[in-house]
Coordinates of C-alpha atoms in Angstrom, one line a residue:
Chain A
X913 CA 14.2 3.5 -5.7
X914 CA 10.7 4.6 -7.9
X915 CA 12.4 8.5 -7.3
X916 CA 9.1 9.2 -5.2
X917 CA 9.7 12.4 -2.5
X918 CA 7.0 13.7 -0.8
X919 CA 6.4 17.5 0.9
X920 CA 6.2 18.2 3.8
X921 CA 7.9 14.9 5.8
X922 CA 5.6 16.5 8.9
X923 CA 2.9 19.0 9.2
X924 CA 0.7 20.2 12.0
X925 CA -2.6 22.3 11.4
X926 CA -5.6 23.5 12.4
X927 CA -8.9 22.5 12.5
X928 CA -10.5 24.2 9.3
X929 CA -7.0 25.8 7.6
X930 CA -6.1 24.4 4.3
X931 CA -3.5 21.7 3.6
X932 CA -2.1 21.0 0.7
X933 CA 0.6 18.0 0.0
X934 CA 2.8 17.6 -2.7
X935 CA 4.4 14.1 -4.2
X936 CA 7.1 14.7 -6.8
X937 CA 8.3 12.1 -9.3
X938 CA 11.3 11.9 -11.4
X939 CA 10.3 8.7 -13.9
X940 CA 7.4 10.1 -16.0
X941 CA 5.2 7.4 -14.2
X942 CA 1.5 7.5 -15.8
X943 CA 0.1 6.0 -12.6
X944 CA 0.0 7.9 -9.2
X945 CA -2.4 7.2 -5.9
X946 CA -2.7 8.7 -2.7
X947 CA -3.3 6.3 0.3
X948 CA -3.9 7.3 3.9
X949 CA -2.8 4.8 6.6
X950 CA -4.5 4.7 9.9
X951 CA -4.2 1.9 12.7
X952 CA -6.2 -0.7 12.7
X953 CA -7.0 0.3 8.8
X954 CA -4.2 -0.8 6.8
X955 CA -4.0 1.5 3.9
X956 CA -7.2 2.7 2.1
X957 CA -6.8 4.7 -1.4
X958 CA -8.0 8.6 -1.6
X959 CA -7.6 9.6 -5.2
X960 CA -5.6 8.2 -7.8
X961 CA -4.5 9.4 -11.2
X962 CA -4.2 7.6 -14.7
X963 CA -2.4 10.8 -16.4
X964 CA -2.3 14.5 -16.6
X965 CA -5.7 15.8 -15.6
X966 CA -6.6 12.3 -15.3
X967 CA -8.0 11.4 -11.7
X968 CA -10.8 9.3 -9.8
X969 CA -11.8 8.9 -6.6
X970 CA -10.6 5.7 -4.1
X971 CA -12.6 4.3 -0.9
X972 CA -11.8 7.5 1.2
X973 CA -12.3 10.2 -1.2
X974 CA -14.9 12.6 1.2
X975 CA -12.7 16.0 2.5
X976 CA -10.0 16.0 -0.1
X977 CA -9.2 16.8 -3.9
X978 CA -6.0 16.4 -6.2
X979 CA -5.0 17.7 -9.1
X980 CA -1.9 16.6 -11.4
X981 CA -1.1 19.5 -13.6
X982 CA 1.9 17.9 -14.3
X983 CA 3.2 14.2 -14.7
X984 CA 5.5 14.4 -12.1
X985 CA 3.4 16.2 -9.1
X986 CA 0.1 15.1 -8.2
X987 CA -1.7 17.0 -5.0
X988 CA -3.6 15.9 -2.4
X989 CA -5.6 18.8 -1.0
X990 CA -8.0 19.1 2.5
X991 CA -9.8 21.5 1.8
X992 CA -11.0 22.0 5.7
X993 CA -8.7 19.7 7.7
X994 CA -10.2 18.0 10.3
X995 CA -9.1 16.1 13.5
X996 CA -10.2 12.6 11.7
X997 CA -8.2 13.6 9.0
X998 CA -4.9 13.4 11.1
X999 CA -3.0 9.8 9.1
X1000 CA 0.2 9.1 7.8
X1001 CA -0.7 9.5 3.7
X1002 CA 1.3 8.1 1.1
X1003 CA 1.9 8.2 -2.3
X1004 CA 2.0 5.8 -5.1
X1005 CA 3.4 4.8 -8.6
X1006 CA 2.9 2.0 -10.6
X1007 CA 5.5 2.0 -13.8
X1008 CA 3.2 1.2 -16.5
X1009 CA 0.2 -0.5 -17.4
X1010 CA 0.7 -3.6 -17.4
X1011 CA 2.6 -3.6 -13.6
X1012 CA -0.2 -4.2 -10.2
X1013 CA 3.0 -3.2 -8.4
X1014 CA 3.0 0.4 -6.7
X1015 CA 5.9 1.8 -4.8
X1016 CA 5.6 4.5 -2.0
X1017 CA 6.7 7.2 -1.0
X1018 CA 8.4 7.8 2.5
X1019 CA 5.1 9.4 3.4
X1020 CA 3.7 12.3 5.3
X1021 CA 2.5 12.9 8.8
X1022 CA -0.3 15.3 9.3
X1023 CA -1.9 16.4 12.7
X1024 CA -5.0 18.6 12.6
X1025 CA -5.5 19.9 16.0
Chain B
X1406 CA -16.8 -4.5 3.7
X1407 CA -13.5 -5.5 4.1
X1408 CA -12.8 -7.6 1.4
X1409 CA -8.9 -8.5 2.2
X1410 CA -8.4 -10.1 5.5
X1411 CA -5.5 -10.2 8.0
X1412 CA -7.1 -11.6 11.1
X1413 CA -3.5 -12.0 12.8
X1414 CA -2.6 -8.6 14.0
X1415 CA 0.5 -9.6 15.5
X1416 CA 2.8 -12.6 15.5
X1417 CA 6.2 -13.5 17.6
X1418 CA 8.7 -15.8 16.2
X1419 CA 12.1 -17.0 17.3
X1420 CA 15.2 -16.0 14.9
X1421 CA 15.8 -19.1 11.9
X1422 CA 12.1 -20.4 12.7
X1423 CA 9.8 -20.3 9.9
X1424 CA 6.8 -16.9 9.9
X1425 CA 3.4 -17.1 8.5
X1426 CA 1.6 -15.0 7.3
X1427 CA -1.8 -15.1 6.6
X1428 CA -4.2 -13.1 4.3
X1429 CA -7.9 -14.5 3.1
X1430 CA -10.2 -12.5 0.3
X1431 CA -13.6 -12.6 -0.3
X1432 CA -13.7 -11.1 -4.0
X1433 CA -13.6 -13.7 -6.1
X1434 CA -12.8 -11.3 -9.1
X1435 CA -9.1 -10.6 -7.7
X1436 CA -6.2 -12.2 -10.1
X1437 CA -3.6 -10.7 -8.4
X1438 CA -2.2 -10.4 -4.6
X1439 CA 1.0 -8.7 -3.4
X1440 CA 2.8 -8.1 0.0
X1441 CA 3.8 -5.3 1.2
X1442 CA 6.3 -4.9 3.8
X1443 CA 6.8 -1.3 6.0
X1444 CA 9.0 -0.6 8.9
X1445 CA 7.7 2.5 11.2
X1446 CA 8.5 5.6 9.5
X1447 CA 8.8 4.9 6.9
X1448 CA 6.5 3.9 3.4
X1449 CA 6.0 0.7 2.4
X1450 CA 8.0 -1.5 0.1
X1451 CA 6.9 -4.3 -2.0
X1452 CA 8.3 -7.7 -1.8
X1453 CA 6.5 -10.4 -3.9
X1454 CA 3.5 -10.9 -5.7
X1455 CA 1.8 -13.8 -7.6
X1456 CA -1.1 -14.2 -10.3
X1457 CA -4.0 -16.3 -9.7
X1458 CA -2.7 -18.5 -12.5
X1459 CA 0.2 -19.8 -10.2
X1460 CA -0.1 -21.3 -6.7
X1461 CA 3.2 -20.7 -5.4
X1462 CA 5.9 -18.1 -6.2
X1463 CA 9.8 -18.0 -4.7
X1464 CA 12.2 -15.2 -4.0
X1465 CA 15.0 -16.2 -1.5
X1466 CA 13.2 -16.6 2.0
X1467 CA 9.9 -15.7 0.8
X1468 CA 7.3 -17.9 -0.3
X1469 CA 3.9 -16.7 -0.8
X1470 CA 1.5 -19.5 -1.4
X1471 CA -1.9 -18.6 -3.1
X1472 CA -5.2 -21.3 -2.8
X1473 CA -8.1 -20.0 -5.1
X1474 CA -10.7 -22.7 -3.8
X1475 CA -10.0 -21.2 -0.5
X1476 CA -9.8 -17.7 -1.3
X1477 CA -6.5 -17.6 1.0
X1478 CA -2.7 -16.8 0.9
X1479 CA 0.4 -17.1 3.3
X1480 CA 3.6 -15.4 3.0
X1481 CA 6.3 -17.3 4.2
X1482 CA 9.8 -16.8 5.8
X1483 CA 12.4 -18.9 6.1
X1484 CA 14.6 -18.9 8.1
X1485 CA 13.2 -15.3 10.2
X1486 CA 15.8 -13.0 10.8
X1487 CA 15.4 -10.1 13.7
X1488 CA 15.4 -7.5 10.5
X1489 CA 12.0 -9.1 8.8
X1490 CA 10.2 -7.1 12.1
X1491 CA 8.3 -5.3 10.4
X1492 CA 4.3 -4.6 9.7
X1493 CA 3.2 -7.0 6.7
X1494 CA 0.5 -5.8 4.6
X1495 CA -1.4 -7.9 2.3
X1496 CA -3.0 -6.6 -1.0
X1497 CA -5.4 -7.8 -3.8
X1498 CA -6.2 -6.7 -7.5
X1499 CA -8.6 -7.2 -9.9
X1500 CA -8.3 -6.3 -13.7
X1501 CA -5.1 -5.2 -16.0
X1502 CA -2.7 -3.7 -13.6
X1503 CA -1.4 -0.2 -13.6
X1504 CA -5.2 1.4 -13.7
X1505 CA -6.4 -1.1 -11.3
X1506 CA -6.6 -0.5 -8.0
X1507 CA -4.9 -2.5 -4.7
X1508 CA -6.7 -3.1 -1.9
X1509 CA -4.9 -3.8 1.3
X1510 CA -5.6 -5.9 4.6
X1511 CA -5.1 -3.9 7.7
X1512 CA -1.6 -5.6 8.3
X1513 CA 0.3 -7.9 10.3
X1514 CA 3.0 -6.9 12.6
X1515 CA 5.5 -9.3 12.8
X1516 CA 8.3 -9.5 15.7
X1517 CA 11.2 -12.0 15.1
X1518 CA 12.9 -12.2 18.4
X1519 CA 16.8 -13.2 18.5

């Protein structure tokens, strides 16, 4: 268990609103990414972050933003949700430096209507 | 340009047969390949990796198999139990770990039947 929750478990919006989701982590892990899964796409990386105040952009970067304020939450924010933004998104760790293995989250289901 | 491969999308076995699973890459710069495995619902979990140095790695019923030349990889299970169903996902890595990122094949559902 990497200690990995993520907020909300389900969320259902509106074309244009807002959304903001959280992932919380309870080891101090330097490494965090945010992944969307999609069928027929696997999982393709948003953003990921190397430390506090640290982040890059993945493959599907266009429509969202994070921040990681903090080394336990890093943010995934649509800034405009819309309907091709409805996924599953996940988050990440990866315990150190020297580890290619990341662990997820239980994920997040979003539907922009 | 996908540049990890799952061509298989599905794949039926029969409870203590053997399941393959296939992944092929076409950058030649990844050293590292892991498999993921997920079950609906919820995210997924890792289950064994192995380094381009190695061609073969072991953990209980899995086997993942690694050929360079061919730029290929199979996950293997044996014997397949009805709790392996599951959507496999394949995923490749370049560099020092950690910072570097995975990239992931669009997955394999896999469906052992009792």
């Amino acid at each position: 268990d990497a200690g990995i929750t993520q907020s909300p478990r389900h969320k259902v919006t509106e074309t244009g609103t807002p959304v903001t989701l959280r992932c919380h982590q309870t080891e101090n892990h330097r490494y965090m990414y945010w992944y969307r899964q999609d069928p027929g796409h696997g999982l393709r990386l948003i953003h990921y972050s190397y430390g506090v105040k640290d982040t890059d952009k993945g493959e599907v970067s266009d429509g969202y933003s994070v921040s990681r304020s903090k080394t336990e939450d890093f943010l995934l924010t649509l800034e405009s949700a819309t309907s091709s933004q409805t996924s599953v998104y996940f988050c990440a760790i990866s315990p150190n430096s020297d580890s290619y293995e990341q662990y997820f989250g239980p994920g997040t289901r979003l539907t922009v209507t | 340009d996908q540049q990890v491969k799952q061509n298989s999308p599905s794949l039926s076995v029969q409870e203590g047969r053997i399941s393959i699973l296939n992944c092929d890459y076409t950058n030649s710069m990844f050293d590292y390949f892991l498999w993921y495995k997920k079950y609906p619902a919820e995210g997924p979990t890792f289950l064994i990796s192995i380094s381009s140095i190695k061609d073969k790695n072991e953990d209980g019923r899995f086997t993942v198999f690694l050929n360079k030349s061919a730029k290929h990889l199979s996950l293997h299970i044996v014997p397949s139990q009805p709790g392996d169903s599951a959507v496999y996902f394949c995923a490749a890595s370049a560099g020092q770990g950690g910072s570097e990122k995975l990239v992931f094949g669009k997955g394999t559902k896999l469906t052992v039947n009792p």
